[in-house]
Amino acid sequence: MKKKDDKSRRKFLRYTFGAGLGTLIGVPLISNSFAQEGKPLSGDKIKLLTTDGKVIEVDKGELKNMASYAHPAIDKEARKGLPNRKFVMVIDLSRCKNARACVESCQYAHQLRPEQEFMKVLKMQDTEKTAPYWMPKPCFHCDNATCVDVCPVYATYKRDDGLVLVDSNRCIGCKYCMVACPYEARVFHWKEPFRKEEFEGMDYSPETSVPVKQGTVGKCDFCPDLARNDQLPHCATACPEGVIYFGDYNEDTVTNGYETHRLSELIEKKSAYRYLPHYGTEPNVYYLPPVDRIYPFEETKNS
Amino acid sequence: MKNGKSFILWLGFLGIFLALGAFAALRLYTQGSDAVFHADDSVPWTLLIASYVFFVLTSTGATIVASLSMVFGFTKFDPMVKRAIFIGLISLVAGFLSMGLELGDPLHMFYYFLTPNFKSPIWWMGAFYMSLLIILSIKFWQIHKGIGSVKLRKILSITALILEIAALTTLGSVFGFIEARPTYFGEFIQVYFLFSSIISGISAIFFFSLIVYKLKYNGIPESLKSMFESLSKIFGAFIGITLLFSIWRILIGLYANRPEFDALHYIIDTWHYRVEIFIGLMVPFAIMIIPNFRKTFTGKLLAAILVFIGLGIERMNMVMLGQIRPIFPQFLESKHIISYFPTFWEWAIAMFSLALMIFLYSLGEKYLKLETHDISTK
């Protein structure tokens, strides 16, 4: 059931500028007066919506990624989670066309190197006779998370709000969680952190997973610092097709920024499913099957 | 090794590998993990985990064999007890070295004590092996100094045996608990670890003691021949059991239709898997069951060396078997096998552990009278 503009149930839509732009242009980009120094103009124009409602055209080369961090909790507070919340994600496979905006915005916000992806977009095919489809794959934040069970020092932990986070200040880098996760959702920081100077002086928080610490494990965190401020995760904001819905299981509501649904109705009416349920991990990511697709499957330049 | 000069030269030779390993460790801490490791998220556990498994299972195997005398009262094996415990100790130290260098951030290890997760098999494995290190050190010191009551030694020996079994089966559970990776073979791997640990331990005992006897007495002393003959028979029997497990592991893998077993189909076609089975198990098994070979000095030493090398390769094959095929089904790339071969620096660190073990053994043989026959446990 669509409930467009239902403000009372759409706390997540209060994330202002970034969400609107992200929906329009695909990645959380902010054109600025403020173009990146030394970056050449590409010749490709892109339309943007300004804060005062005007549509302007700018060169792609003038765009600058702006990851925002919304006062994340640190230390003990970051281990508790938000009270009375249980975060959940719904991914509509019929809409994904591998634009990879989710991947790139996530990489930018989480200080990842180009080869590192917390959010992956996989090319899937259920049988040889069925059409392939694109599948965005974040961490599933399982209720019975194997990674939490195997971590010898509780660097990986489950919060009251359902999120599974990694505390890099505690991680010993044994990589057991990476081997144990049935969804291969984890990434090891083998190399020196990317864009190190940009994050210097910033307090580390498991809610933002930055600044990255070499020799430790990282993964998709559902951007709890943004959720703490009623904002959507970077990937959901960035997706130009509205593939990714984020919400609260307890409120039975998910939104992708411009559509809001009851979670229970989506699950029932669109036959939502969770991945590899036989492992008993109880993931908190639901998939809407790749049926009635908006776009036919296409190999993209990103694939 | 009577000659002091050749002993120094020998230590110098080992020093080359120690220096190379130390340099690799320095690289790791100054330049980061990618300067040493294969650095691929699909294969997060590298040769160093295999090296750790190899050394700690050699340790538990050697000390389980020592318990034949100290727990079960087979006095015939008294002469090798002190050496076996020492091999158990230094092998454990070598294993800890490999594990320490595998960890991405060992400086956070104090959280192992501050915030323990009792549900984690790795936590228990660490606890058992660390306790074992302490118990074995006390046991070795008691034998070396000839101190402690018989009763206390017996209690320590039984405690050590329980810890040894607990440690190696918990190590098996570290792999076996991973439901998503069936090529680690669940509970099967724990029993397999028990048997392969014993042959790993005996091969180390044979390797070190036979070389020492050759250098000192130009062969096995007459008084010890009967003990070595019995130990050879035990060695042969357990090589046979390990081989049987390996064959069944292959058959289960080939019989299964699960796509995850593609990794097994792939690995049995590799040269390293053939070395593991044919050179590491079948040939030594043949040597040990044919009396004319088994009774010779060369036969025993050759079997020990082949098992030692074969198990080294087996540990790498085992660790890789669970990782080289992506586990996410329907993902088109998951049908591919990930190629992994250890980097030069990974080899350097594995050799660092081996060189450290041999270095410590050489010092122990020279200064700690490992040939003590009277262990006064009765």
mmCIF file of N, CA, C and O in Angstrom, chain A residues 179 184, chain B residues 42 175 178 180-184 260 263 267 316-327:
data_model
loop_
_atom_site.group_PDB
_atom_site.id
_atom_site.type_symbol
_atom_site.label_atom_id
_atom_site.label_comp_id
_atom_site.label_asym_id
_atom_site.label_seq_id
_atom_site.Cartn_x
_atom_site.Cartn_y
_atom_site.Cartn_z
ATOM 1 N N VAL A 179 35.077 -15.649 7.254
ATOM 2 C CA VAL A 179 34.946 -17.022 6.777
ATOM 3 C C VAL A 179 33.588 -17.599 7.191
ATOM 4 O O VAL A 179 32.981 -18.383 6.468
ATOM 5 N N GLU A 184 29.045 -13.741 2.757
ATOM 6 C CA GLU A 184 30.309 -13.102 2.336
ATOM 7 C C GLU A 184 30.179 -11.582 2.340
ATOM 8 O O GLU A 184 30.526 -10.904 1.372
ATOM 9 N N SER B 42 37.976 -12.905 -0.673
ATOM 10 C CA SER B 42 37.387 -14.232 -0.912
ATOM 11 C C SER B 42 38.195 -15.321 -0.224
ATOM 12 O O SER B 42 37.680 -16.389 0.091
ATOM 13 N N PHE B 175 36.714 -24.840 12.217
ATOM 14 C CA PHE B 175 36.356 -25.066 10.803
ATOM 15 C C PHE B 175 34.990 -25.745 10.699
ATOM 16 O O PHE B 175 34.159 -25.366 9.889
ATOM 17 N N ILE B 178 31.470 -24.005 10.690
ATOM 18 C CA ILE B 178 31.081 -23.089 9.621
ATOM 19 C C ILE B 178 30.116 -23.810 8.684
ATOM 20 O O ILE B 178 30.530 -24.536 7.772
ATOM 21 N N ALA B 180 28.155 -22.810 6.414
ATOM 22 C CA ALA B 180 28.081 -22.397 5.012
ATOM 23 C C ALA B 180 29.215 -22.979 4.175
ATOM 24 O O ALA B 180 29.221 -22.817 2.968
ATOM 25 N N ARG B 181 30.183 -23.582 4.830
ATOM 26 C CA ARG B 181 31.318 -24.121 4.077
ATOM 27 C C ARG B 181 31.422 -25.628 4.338
ATOM 28 O O ARG B 181 32.246 -26.073 5.148
ATOM 29 N N PRO B 182 30.592 -26.409 3.637
ATOM 30 C CA PRO B 182 30.543 -27.849 3.918
ATOM 31 C C PRO B 182 31.829 -28.583 3.584
ATOM 32 O O PRO B 182 32.037 -29.697 4.049
ATOM 33 N N THR B 183 32.702 -27.947 2.789
ATOM 34 C CA THR B 183 33.957 -28.623 2.460
ATOM 35 C C THR B 183 34.941 -28.599 3.637
ATOM 36 O O THR B 183 36.042 -29.124 3.519
ATOM 37 N N TYR B 184 34.536 -28.004 4.752
ATOM 38 C CA TYR B 184 35.319 -28.180 5.985
ATOM 39 C C TYR B 184 34.860 -29.434 6.736
ATOM 40 O O TYR B 184 35.390 -29.776 7.778
ATOM 41 N N GLU B 260 28.954 -26.640 -3.717
ATOM 42 C CA GLU B 260 30.127 -26.246 -2.924
ATOM 43 C C GLU B 260 31.282 -27.226 -3.101
ATOM 44 O O GLU B 260 32.453 -26.885 -2.905
ATOM 45 N N ALA B 263 34.843 -27.267 -5.290
ATOM 46 C CA ALA B 263 36.186 -26.975 -4.784
ATOM 47 C C ALA B 263 36.972 -28.268 -4.620
ATOM 48 O O ALA B 263 38.171 -28.326 -4.919
ATOM 49 N N ILE B 267 40.334 -29.425 -6.425
ATOM 50 C CA ILE B 267 41.593 -29.605 -5.688
ATOM 51 C C ILE B 267 42.193 -30.997 -5.881
ATOM 52 O O ILE B 267 43.405 -31.171 -5.848
ATOM 53 N N MET B 316 47.397 -26.847 4.215
ATOM 54 C CA MET B 316 47.089 -25.759 3.289
ATOM 55 C C MET B 316 45.896 -26.134 2.412
ATOM 56 O O MET B 316 44.977 -25.344 2.221
ATOM 57 N N ASN B 317 45.901 -27.375 1.910
ATOM 58 C CA ASN B 317 44.771 -27.824 1.084
ATOM 59 C C ASN B 317 43.465 -27.742 1.864
ATOM 60 O O ASN B 317 42.430 -27.330 1.335
ATOM 61 N N MET B 318 43.522 -28.147 3.138
ATOM 62 C CA MET B 318 42.309 -28.170 3.969
ATOM 63 C C MET B 318 41.760 -26.747 4.176
ATOM 64 O O MET B 318 40.560 -26.501 3.999
ATOM 65 N N VAL B 319 42.665 -25.826 4.521
ATOM 66 C CA VAL B 319 42.229 -24.439 4.771
ATOM 67 C C VAL B 319 41.666 -23.824 3.481
ATOM 68 O O VAL B 319 40.650 -23.128 3.507
ATOM 69 N N MET B 320 42.296 -24.143 2.351
ATOM 70 C CA MET B 320 41.845 -23.569 1.078
ATOM 71 C C MET B 320 40.545 -24.190 0.570
ATOM 72 O O MET B 320 39.738 -23.516 -0.060
ATOM 73 N N LEU B 321 40.360 -25.477 0.860
ATOM 74 C CA LEU B 321 39.198 -26.203 0.354
ATOM 75 C C LEU B 321 37.882 -25.490 0.693
ATOM 76 O O LEU B 321 36.954 -25.462 -0.112
ATOM 77 N N GLY B 322 37.829 -24.885 1.861
ATOM 78 C CA GLY B 322 36.605 -24.207 2.270
ATOM 79 C C GLY B 322 36.454 -22.808 1.686
ATOM 80 O O GLY B 322 35.403 -22.189 1.823
ATOM 81 N N GLN B 323 37.498 -22.295 1.064
ATOM 82 C CA GLN B 323 37.457 -20.884 0.672
ATOM 83 C C GLN B 323 37.522 -20.616 -0.822
ATOM 84 O O GLN B 323 37.107 -19.533 -1.259
ATOM 85 N N ILE B 324 38.051 -21.576 -1.602
ATOM 86 C CA ILE B 324 38.353 -21.233 -3.001
ATOM 87 C C ILE B 324 37.124 -21.174 -3.897
ATOM 88 O O ILE B 324 37.218 -20.748 -5.053
ATOM 89 N N ARG B 325 35.989 -21.610 -3.374
ATOM 90 C CA ARG B 325 34.768 -21.447 -4.173
ATOM 91 C C ARG B 325 33.846 -20.468 -3.445
ATOM 92 O O ARG B 325 33.492 -20.706 -2.281
ATOM 93 N N PRO B 326 33.439 -19.377 -4.109
ATOM 94 C CA PRO B 326 32.516 -18.442 -3.447
ATOM 95 C C PRO B 326 31.258 -19.186 -3.006
ATOM 96 O O PRO B 326 30.774 -20.066 -3.724
ATOM 97 N N ILE B 327 30.761 -18.862 -1.816
ATOM 98 C CA ILE B 327 29.676 -19.673 -1.266
ATOM 99 C C ILE B 327 28.298 -19.137 -1.598
ATOM 100 O O ILE B 327 27.308 -19.775 -1.311
#
